[in-house]
Amino acid sequence: MAGLALETGRTAAYGSASEDAKRFAEERIAKLAEGDSFPRIDAATAAAWAKDERRTTYQLDVRTPGGFAEAHIPGSIASEGGQLLGVAYRTIAVRGARVVLIDDLLGVRAATTAHWLQRRGFEIAILLHDFQSASLVKAA
C-alpha cells in the first residue's frame, strides 16, 4: 500500500539459537502452554504406536527441513511446526489419529505446535530427542 517493491525469492535461514534466545523461548512457551498437558513419550512408544494397525499415528518432525535432512527418527515425516499449523488438514488426514510431534531437547517448536493443534481437536503427544545421538537416520 506504500508503493514499495515486494521482496521475492529470499530464502533466509537462521543459525543456531544463542543460550539467551533458548532461555527466552523456554520462558515464553511456559507462559503460552500453562495448563497444557501433553504426554511425553519415547521413541520406543512412538514406534509401537506406529505399528498398531487399529489406529493411525502420525510421527511429525516439527524442526526445520534442514534439521530433518541432517538426522531424524526413522518413520517420521518432516513437517515444520509453523507450516503444519497452516496445513494440518493436509498433513493429518485421518480423523482420530494420534499425532506425535518430534523436536529437539529444547522442545519449544513441539510445545507451541501442540498447544494450537490440541485446540483444533487433535490428540497430541510430544517426543523430544537428542539429535546428536547415533540412533537416527542420517543423510548420506
mmCIF file of C-alpha atoms in Angstrom:
data_model
loop_
_atom_site.group_PDB
_atom_site.id
_atom_site.type_symbol
_atom_site.label_atom_id
_atom_site.label_comp_id
_atom_site.label_asym_id
_atom_site.label_seq_id
_atom_site.Cartn_x
_atom_site.Cartn_y
_atom_site.Cartn_z
ATOM 1 C CA MET A 1 0.000 0.000 0.000
ATOM 2 C CA ALA A 2 3.002 2.265 0.487
ATOM 3 C CA GLY A 3 4.144 1.701 -3.091
ATOM 4 C CA LEU A 4 7.282 -0.185 -2.101
ATOM 5 C CA ALA A 5 8.620 -3.042 -4.193
ATOM 6 C CA LEU A 6 8.000 -6.511 -2.777
ATOM 7 C CA GLU A 7 10.940 -8.709 -1.907
ATOM 8 C CA THR A 8 10.794 -12.063 -3.668
ATOM 9 C CA GLY A 9 12.980 -15.140 -3.880
ATOM 10 C CA ARG A 10 14.604 -14.774 -0.473
ATOM 11 C CA THR A 11 15.463 -17.955 1.366
ATOM 12 C CA ALA A 12 16.789 -16.667 4.676
ATOM 13 C CA ALA A 13 17.974 -19.309 7.098
ATOM 14 C CA TYR A 14 18.775 -18.719 10.728
ATOM 15 C CA GLY A 15 21.777 -20.044 12.601
ATOM 16 C CA SER A 16 21.745 -21.858 15.906
ATOM 17 C CA ALA A 17 19.974 -20.113 18.758
ATOM 18 C CA SER A 18 22.069 -18.453 21.452
ATOM 19 C CA GLU A 19 21.728 -19.509 25.082
ATOM 20 C CA ASP A 20 19.838 -16.257 25.778
ATOM 21 C CA ALA A 21 17.435 -16.978 22.925
ATOM 22 C CA LYS A 22 16.857 -20.518 24.203
ATOM 23 C CA ARG A 23 16.155 -19.221 27.711
ATOM 24 C CA PHE A 24 13.740 -16.627 26.321
ATOM 25 C CA ALA A 25 11.958 -19.310 24.246
ATOM 26 C CA GLU A 26 11.587 -21.580 27.280
ATOM 27 C CA GLU A 27 10.075 -18.745 29.306
ATOM 28 C CA ARG A 28 7.634 -17.755 26.546
ATOM 29 C CA ILE A 29 6.443 -21.302 25.845
ATOM 30 C CA ALA A 30 5.980 -21.902 29.581
ATOM 31 C CA LYS A 31 3.540 -18.966 29.659
ATOM 32 C CA LEU A 32 1.779 -19.987 26.428
ATOM 33 C CA ALA A 33 1.453 -23.612 27.474
ATOM 34 C CA GLU A 34 0.227 -23.017 31.032
ATOM 35 C CA GLY A 35 -2.425 -25.635 31.628
ATOM 36 C CA ASP A 36 -1.453 -27.721 28.580
ATOM 37 C CA SER A 37 -0.885 -31.375 29.341
ATOM 38 C CA PHE A 38 0.675 -33.419 26.583
ATOM 39 C CA PRO A 39 2.072 -36.861 27.210
ATOM 40 C CA ARG A 40 5.839 -37.037 26.710
ATOM 41 C CA ILE A 41 6.750 -40.309 25.056
ATOM 42 C CA ASP A 42 9.961 -42.001 23.975
ATOM 43 C CA ALA A 43 10.972 -43.337 20.559
ATOM 44 C CA ALA A 44 10.028 -46.910 21.517
ATOM 45 C CA THR A 45 6.471 -45.844 22.369
ATOM 46 C CA ALA A 46 6.165 -43.894 19.111
ATOM 47 C CA ALA A 47 7.394 -46.934 17.156
ATOM 48 C CA ALA A 48 4.888 -49.200 18.936
ATOM 49 C CA TRP A 49 2.054 -46.797 18.187
ATOM 50 C CA ALA A 50 3.108 -46.658 14.526
ATOM 51 C CA LYS A 51 2.836 -50.472 14.321
ATOM 52 C CA ASP A 52 -0.663 -50.519 15.836
ATOM 53 C CA GLU A 53 -2.899 -51.475 12.909
ATOM 54 C CA ARG A 54 -6.043 -50.398 14.776
ATOM 55 C CA ARG A 55 -5.076 -46.741 14.869
ATOM 56 C CA THR A 56 -3.262 -44.252 12.659
ATOM 57 C CA THR A 57 -0.309 -42.458 14.218
ATOM 58 C CA TYR A 58 1.500 -39.584 12.551
ATOM 59 C CA GLN A 59 5.114 -39.002 13.582
ATOM 60 C CA LEU A 60 5.769 -35.404 12.563
ATOM 61 C CA ASP A 61 9.200 -33.836 12.978
ATOM 62 C CA VAL A 62 8.497 -30.149 13.570
ATOM 63 C CA ARG A 63 12.100 -28.978 13.207
ATOM 64 C CA THR A 64 13.360 -27.226 10.092
ATOM 65 C CA PRO A 65 13.696 -29.206 6.862
ATOM 66 C CA GLY A 66 17.471 -28.792 7.170
ATOM 67 C CA GLY A 67 17.483 -30.303 10.649
ATOM 68 C CA PHE A 68 15.342 -33.186 9.426
ATOM 69 C CA ALA A 69 17.683 -33.783 6.482
ATOM 70 C CA GLU A 70 20.681 -33.916 8.807
ATOM 71 C CA ALA A 71 19.142 -36.509 11.148
ATOM 72 C CA HIS A 72 15.695 -37.788 12.039
ATOM 73 C CA ILE A 73 13.868 -40.624 13.744
ATOM 74 C CA PRO A 74 13.088 -43.490 11.341
ATOM 75 C CA GLY A 75 9.472 -43.393 10.162
ATOM 76 C CA SER A 76 8.979 -39.704 10.911
ATOM 77 C CA ILE A 77 7.878 -37.121 8.366
ATOM 78 C CA ALA A 78 9.325 -33.623 8.035
ATOM 79 C CA SER A 79 6.551 -31.200 8.924
ATOM 80 C CA GLU A 80 7.893 -27.857 10.120
ATOM 81 C CA GLY A 81 5.775 -26.623 13.035
ATOM 82 C CA GLY A 82 4.671 -23.267 11.645
ATOM 83 C CA GLN A 83 3.802 -24.770 8.287
ATOM 84 C CA LEU A 84 1.953 -27.637 9.944
ATOM 85 C CA LEU A 85 -0.353 -25.219 11.723
ATOM 86 C CA GLY A 86 -1.348 -23.735 8.383
ATOM 87 C CA VAL A 87 -1.962 -27.013 6.563
ATOM 88 C CA ALA A 88 -2.775 -29.511 9.316
ATOM 89 C CA TYR A 89 -5.798 -30.756 7.363
ATOM 90 C CA ARG A 90 -3.469 -31.848 4.521
ATOM 91 C CA THR A 91 -0.901 -33.493 6.736
ATOM 92 C CA ILE A 92 -3.132 -35.100 9.373
ATOM 93 C CA ALA A 93 -5.761 -36.573 7.088
ATOM 94 C CA VAL A 94 -7.185 -39.319 9.330
ATOM 95 C CA ARG A 95 -9.791 -38.255 11.860
ATOM 96 C CA GLY A 96 -8.993 -39.526 15.345
ATOM 97 C CA ALA A 97 -5.344 -40.207 14.572
ATOM 98 C CA ARG A 98 -2.662 -39.833 17.192
ATOM 99 C CA VAL A 99 -0.130 -37.123 16.409
ATOM 100 C CA VAL A 100 3.400 -37.392 17.755
ATOM 101 C CA LEU A 101 5.303 -34.128 17.437
ATOM 102 C CA ILE A 102 9.055 -34.696 17.362
ATOM 103 C CA ASP A 103 11.513 -31.978 18.352
ATOM 104 C CA ASP A 104 14.977 -31.472 19.802
ATOM 105 C CA LEU A 105 15.529 -31.487 23.564
ATOM 106 C CA LEU A 106 14.505 -27.833 23.959
ATOM 107 C CA GLY A 107 11.050 -28.760 22.643
ATOM 108 C CA VAL A 108 9.762 -25.240 22.024
ATOM 109 C CA ARG A 109 8.562 -25.946 18.473
ATOM 110 C CA ALA A 110 6.716 -29.094 19.543
ATOM 111 C CA ALA A 111 5.113 -27.419 22.562
ATOM 112 C CA THR A 112 3.985 -24.407 20.520
ATOM 113 C CA THR A 113 2.582 -26.558 17.728
ATOM 114 C CA ALA A 114 0.919 -28.928 20.220
ATOM 115 C CA HIS A 115 -0.700 -26.003 22.026
ATOM 116 C CA TRP A 116 -2.507 -24.867 18.876
ATOM 117 C CA LEU A 117 -3.248 -28.287 17.341
ATOM 118 C CA GLN A 118 -4.886 -29.509 20.534
ATOM 119 C CA ARG A 119 -7.271 -26.566 20.354
ATOM 120 C CA ARG A 120 -8.291 -27.868 16.934
ATOM 121 C CA GLY A 121 -9.168 -31.251 18.431
ATOM 122 C CA PHE A 122 -6.056 -33.288 17.629
ATOM 123 C CA GLU A 123 -4.721 -35.868 20.094
ATOM 124 C CA ILE A 124 -1.103 -34.859 20.640
ATOM 125 C CA ALA A 125 1.947 -36.485 22.219
ATOM 126 C CA ILE A 126 5.444 -34.999 22.270
ATOM 127 C CA LEU A 127 8.702 -36.832 21.649
ATOM 128 C CA LEU A 128 11.868 -34.898 22.450
ATOM 129 C CA HIS A 129 15.059 -36.408 21.086
ATOM 130 C CA ASP A 130 18.779 -35.723 21.206
ATOM 131 C CA PHE A 131 19.518 -35.427 17.501
ATOM 132 C CA GLN A 132 23.258 -35.642 18.155
ATOM 133 C CA SER A 133 22.885 -39.331 19.075
ATOM 134 C CA ALA A 134 23.731 -42.202 16.736
ATOM 135 C CA SER A 135 20.266 -43.855 16.728
ATOM 136 C CA LEU A 136 18.991 -41.809 13.812
ATOM 137 C CA VAL A 137 18.682 -41.840 10.074
ATOM 138 C CA LYS A 138 21.431 -39.549 8.797
ATOM 139 C CA ALA A 139 21.586 -38.106 5.314
ATOM 140 C CA ALA A 140 24.148 -39.817 3.096
#
